Amino acid sequence: MVTSIDIKKVSSRGKVVMDLDVWMNDPDDYDFSPRISLVGNAIELSEPTHEGVLASIELDDDALQLAERDRVVEARIKFSVHGMHGTLTHKTQNTRTGPKSKKLAEPRWKVMLPLQ
């Protein structure tokens, strides 16, 4: 289940592209189906299992015009899990040669979301 969504960046180059960080409770959570809606000049992200809006951001004029024209937004999503991805307390000095040099997997997802 999704705990929070952070909108990192919104860019408009031919289409509106959003970079999102999605935090999940459990690594076995697969229930994520985002909904995106355009309210005024802001985009709001919601999820059917949650009530209300999880994240929103105001769009500039160019991005708003592209979103209204295409009625679709490309979302680049990075999933993280509480307890697995966080702040390391013991860091290796030289990560290329240290015994714990590998990072945990960070699943990423790219999807075209229709505006509602």
XYZ file of N, CA and C in Angstrom:
348
model
N 0.837 -1.173 0.000
C 0.000 0.000 0.000
C 0.884 1.240 0.000
N 0.489 2.237 -0.719
C 1.250 3.472 -0.852
C 1.111 4.297 0.425
N 2.240 4.789 0.943
C 2.181 5.681 2.097
C 2.286 7.133 1.684
N 3.129 7.419 0.686
C 3.255 8.809 0.243
C 3.798 8.867 -1.183
N 3.504 9.973 -1.831
C 4.006 10.250 -3.177
C 4.638 11.637 -3.148
N 5.862 11.736 -3.636
C 6.563 13.015 -3.738
C 6.762 13.336 -5.210
N 6.363 14.531 -5.609
C 6.597 14.984 -6.979
C 7.939 15.701 -6.987
N 8.912 15.116 -7.681
C 10.256 15.682 -7.720
C 10.389 16.784 -8.759
N 9.860 16.531 -9.955
C 10.068 17.493 -11.039
C 8.971 17.338 -12.070
N 8.566 18.446 -12.658
C 7.634 18.440 -13.786
C 8.307 19.195 -14.917
N 8.407 18.553 -16.063
C 9.022 19.209 -17.220
C 8.088 19.080 -18.413
N 8.264 19.990 -19.361
C 7.419 19.969 -20.555
C 8.304 20.130 -21.784
N 8.537 19.011 -22.451
C 9.282 18.995 -23.707
C 8.498 18.168 -24.714
N 7.537 18.776 -25.354
C 6.690 18.044 -26.283
C 5.526 17.348 -25.602
N 5.707 17.008 -24.337
C 4.654 16.429 -23.498
C 5.013 16.714 -22.040
N 4.068 16.548 -21.153
C 4.308 16.799 -19.738
C 4.872 15.526 -19.115
N 6.031 15.653 -18.448
C 6.703 14.526 -17.815
C 6.870 14.833 -16.329
N 6.431 13.893 -15.477
C 6.537 14.060 -14.024
C 7.462 12.988 -13.465
N 8.387 13.394 -12.589
C 9.226 12.452 -11.860
C 8.651 12.308 -10.464
N 8.334 11.063 -10.075
C 7.678 10.797 -8.805
C 8.490 9.829 -7.968
N 8.480 10.025 -6.648
C 8.988 9.059 -5.686
C 7.789 8.507 -4.938
N 7.610 7.190 -5.002
C 6.485 6.539 -4.332
C 7.034 5.660 -3.225
N 6.557 5.878 -2.005
C 6.982 5.101 -0.841
C 5.904 4.079 -0.507
N 6.332 2.815 -0.409
C 5.438 1.707 -0.099
C 5.738 1.188 1.307
N 4.770 0.455 1.883
C 4.942 -0.132 3.212
C 5.727 -1.427 3.185
N 5.501 -2.249 2.172
C 6.027 -3.600 2.142
C 6.591 -3.890 0.750
N 7.707 -4.625 0.651
C 8.242 -4.926 -0.677
C 7.320 -5.798 -1.530
N 6.364 -6.468 -0.918
C 5.441 -7.312 -1.667
C 4.156 -6.587 -2.046
N 4.099 -5.277 -1.851
C 2.929 -4.502 -2.261
C 2.975 -4.277 -3.763
N 1.950 -4.716 -4.436
C 1.860 -4.519 -5.877
C 0.620 -3.726 -6.252
N -0.105 -3.268 -5.265
C -1.363 -2.571 -5.511
C -1.099 -1.068 -5.631
N -0.778 -0.622 -6.837
C -0.560 0.793 -7.085
C -1.159 1.138 -8.435
N -2.225 1.895 -8.429
C -2.853 2.325 -9.677
C -3.185 3.806 -9.550
N -2.244 4.664 -9.927
C -2.432 6.100 -9.755
C -3.475 6.665 -10.697
N -4.147 7.687 -10.223
C -5.108 8.451 -11.017
C -4.633 9.901 -10.994
N -4.740 10.551 -12.134
C -4.278 11.931 -12.235
C -5.427 12.780 -12.771
N -5.589 13.946 -12.179
C -6.666 14.834 -12.633
C -6.142 16.262 -12.694
N -6.738 17.021 -13.580
C -6.375 18.420 -13.777
C -7.465 19.276 -13.146
N -7.093 20.035 -12.117
C -8.031 20.905 -11.408
C -7.493 22.330 -11.507
N -8.153 23.145 -12.327
C -7.647 24.503 -12.540
C -6.327 24.439 -13.291
N -5.275 24.956 -12.675
C -3.947 24.867 -13.286
C -3.028 23.960 -12.463
N -3.602 23.040 -11.695
C -2.830 22.107 -10.878
C -3.157 20.666 -11.260
N -2.160 19.823 -11.108
C -2.338 18.380 -11.305
C -2.406 17.740 -9.928
N -3.396 16.860 -9.732
C -3.563 16.162 -8.467
C -3.436 14.668 -8.700
N -2.636 14.009 -7.847
C -2.454 12.564 -7.910
C -3.235 11.915 -6.783
N -3.974 10.885 -7.127
C -4.718 10.146 -6.107
C -4.569 8.661 -6.384
N -5.066 7.858 -5.437
C -4.985 6.412 -5.531
C -6.292 5.846 -5.025
N -6.884 4.868 -5.687
C -8.207 4.384 -5.289
C -8.282 3.864 -3.860
N -7.188 3.319 -3.311
C -7.239 2.779 -1.951
C -7.141 3.866 -0.893
N -6.738 5.087 -1.275
C -6.641 6.210 -0.337
C -7.782 7.187 -0.594
N -8.173 7.862 0.442
C -9.150 8.937 0.277
C -8.396 10.242 0.110
N -8.871 11.066 -0.781
C -8.261 12.376 -0.972
C -7.082 12.341 -1.921
N -6.364 13.455 -1.928
C -5.253 13.670 -2.852
C -3.939 13.342 -2.147
N -3.080 12.543 -2.804
C -1.780 12.200 -2.235
C -0.718 13.250 -2.553
N -0.803 13.878 -3.720
C 0.165 14.903 -4.104
C -0.455 15.806 -5.152
N -0.028 17.063 -5.150
C -0.479 17.990 -6.179
C 0.619 19.007 -6.449
N 0.589 19.550 -7.656
C 1.575 20.561 -8.041
C 0.942 21.485 -9.072
N 1.311 22.757 -8.985
C 0.826 23.754 -9.941
C 1.675 23.680 -11.204
N 1.030 23.808 -12.344
C 1.718 23.775 -13.629
C 1.915 25.184 -14.160
N 3.014 25.380 -14.884
C 3.193 26.667 -15.555
C 2.345 26.671 -16.829
N 2.322 27.801 -17.513
C 1.439 27.948 -18.676
C 1.749 26.962 -19.798
N 3.047 26.730 -20.080
C 3.417 25.809 -21.154
C 2.987 24.376 -20.835
N 3.266 23.933 -19.620
C 2.901 22.576 -19.226
C 1.383 22.407 -19.183
N 0.674 23.436 -18.745
C -0.791 23.371 -18.694
C -1.375 23.255 -20.100
N -0.814 24.006 -21.030
C -1.286 23.952 -22.409
C -1.029 22.573 -23.027
N 0.149 21.998 -22.766
C 0.455 20.663 -23.286
C -0.436 19.596 -22.651
N -0.706 19.717 -21.357
C -1.556 18.740 -20.670
C -2.983 18.796 -21.192
N -3.495 19.997 -21.432
C -4.850 20.118 -21.957
C -4.932 19.643 -23.408
N -3.863 19.843 -24.164
C -3.851 19.417 -25.565
C -3.797 17.892 -25.669
N -2.878 17.263 -24.951
C -2.669 15.819 -25.067
C -3.603 15.005 -24.176
N -4.054 15.587 -23.079
C -4.883 14.900 -22.079
C -4.193 13.653 -21.529
N -2.850 13.690 -21.501
C -2.068 12.587 -20.970
C -0.781 13.149 -20.364
N -0.297 12.502 -19.307
C 0.936 12.895 -18.636
C 1.812 11.659 -18.505
N 3.094 11.795 -18.836
C 4.028 10.684 -18.658
C 4.579 10.745 -17.243
N 4.483 9.647 -16.523
C 4.986 9.580 -15.152
C 6.168 8.624 -15.101
N 7.296 9.116 -14.575
C 8.461 8.278 -14.328
C 8.528 8.082 -12.816
N 8.285 6.852 -12.378
C 8.078 6.568 -10.962
C 9.238 5.742 -10.423
N 9.753 6.156 -9.263
C 10.772 5.380 -8.555
C 10.129 4.870 -7.271
N 10.087 3.564 -7.106
C 9.494 2.971 -5.914
C 10.553 2.767 -4.849
N 10.197 3.062 -3.613
C 11.047 2.799 -2.461
C 10.172 2.180 -1.377
N 10.816 1.435 -0.482
C 10.089 0.748 0.578
C 10.636 1.207 1.917
N 9.736 1.570 2.831
C 10.162 1.956 4.172
C 10.845 0.775 4.844
N 12.009 1.032 5.433
C 12.762 -0.019 6.098
C 13.827 -0.642 5.220
N 13.674 -0.553 3.899
C 14.689 -1.086 2.990
C 15.521 0.024 2.375
N 14.847 1.061 1.894
C 15.534 2.184 1.264
C 15.433 3.353 2.227
N 16.527 3.785 2.715
C 16.523 4.890 3.666
C 17.937 5.384 3.844
N 18.225 5.907 5.002
C 19.538 6.449 5.300
C 20.430 5.354 5.866
N 21.604 5.178 5.278
C 22.560 4.213 5.797
C 23.248 4.789 7.024
N 23.450 3.957 8.027
C 24.135 4.436 9.238
C 25.623 4.137 9.195
N 26.022 3.051 8.530
C 27.440 2.700 8.424
C 27.809 2.665 6.953
N 28.482 3.701 6.491
C 28.851 3.783 5.081
C 30.285 3.293 4.889
N 30.520 2.616 3.771
C 31.854 2.187 3.405
C 32.610 3.393 2.855
N 33.877 3.529 3.223
C 34.662 4.686 2.802
C 34.824 4.731 1.289
N 35.298 3.654 0.691
C 35.473 3.591 -0.755
C 34.492 2.546 -1.278
N 33.391 3.009 -1.852
C 32.316 2.093 -2.234
C 32.677 1.154 -3.370
N 33.700 1.480 -4.148
C 34.079 0.606 -5.258
C 34.767 -0.664 -4.773
N 35.430 -0.614 -3.622
C 36.191 -1.772 -3.154
C 35.658 -2.337 -1.842
N 34.656 -1.718 -1.265
C 34.152 -2.167 0.029
C 33.368 -3.457 -0.063
N 33.239 -4.166 1.066
C 32.513 -5.437 1.053
C 31.009 -5.266 0.826
N 30.499 -4.097 1.099
C 29.069 -3.850 0.920
C 28.858 -2.779 -0.147
N 29.478 -2.975 -1.288
C 29.467 -1.937 -2.304
C 28.207 -1.950 -3.156
N 27.419 -3.021 -3.124
C 26.228 -3.089 -3.961
C 25.084 -2.325 -3.314
N 24.271 -1.726 -4.151
C 23.088 -1.009 -3.685
C 21.881 -1.935 -3.763
N 20.852 -1.601 -3.002
C 19.588 -2.315 -3.134
C 18.917 -1.913 -4.439
N 18.144 -2.814 -4.972
C 17.440 -2.538 -6.220
C 16.409 -1.444 -6.009
N 16.329 -0.542 -6.949
C 15.316 0.512 -6.922
C 14.458 0.353 -8.167
N 13.306 -0.287 -8.029
C 12.468 -0.484 -9.206
C 11.928 0.834 -9.732
N 11.920 0.948 -11.039
C 11.410 2.147 -11.696
C 10.333 1.741 -12.686
N 9.440 2.684 -12.933
C 8.271 2.400 -13.745
C 7.973 3.638 -14.573
N 7.652 3.464 -15.833
C 7.311 4.577 -16.706
C 5.941 4.289 -17.292
N 5.004 5.246 -17.166
C 3.638 5.001 -17.598
C 3.028 6.299 -18.109
N 2.125 6.167 -19.063
C 1.368 7.302 -19.563
C 0.017 7.299 -18.837
N -0.272 8.357 -18.075
C -1.502 8.455 -17.304
C -2.469 9.410 -17.983
N -3.692 8.960 -18.275
C -4.679 9.870 -18.865
C -5.234 10.831 -17.818
N -5.449 12.054 -18.222
C -6.043 13.044 -17.317
C -7.541 12.783 -17.177
N -8.027 12.917 -15.978
C -9.466 12.735 -15.719
C -10.113 14.054 -15.455
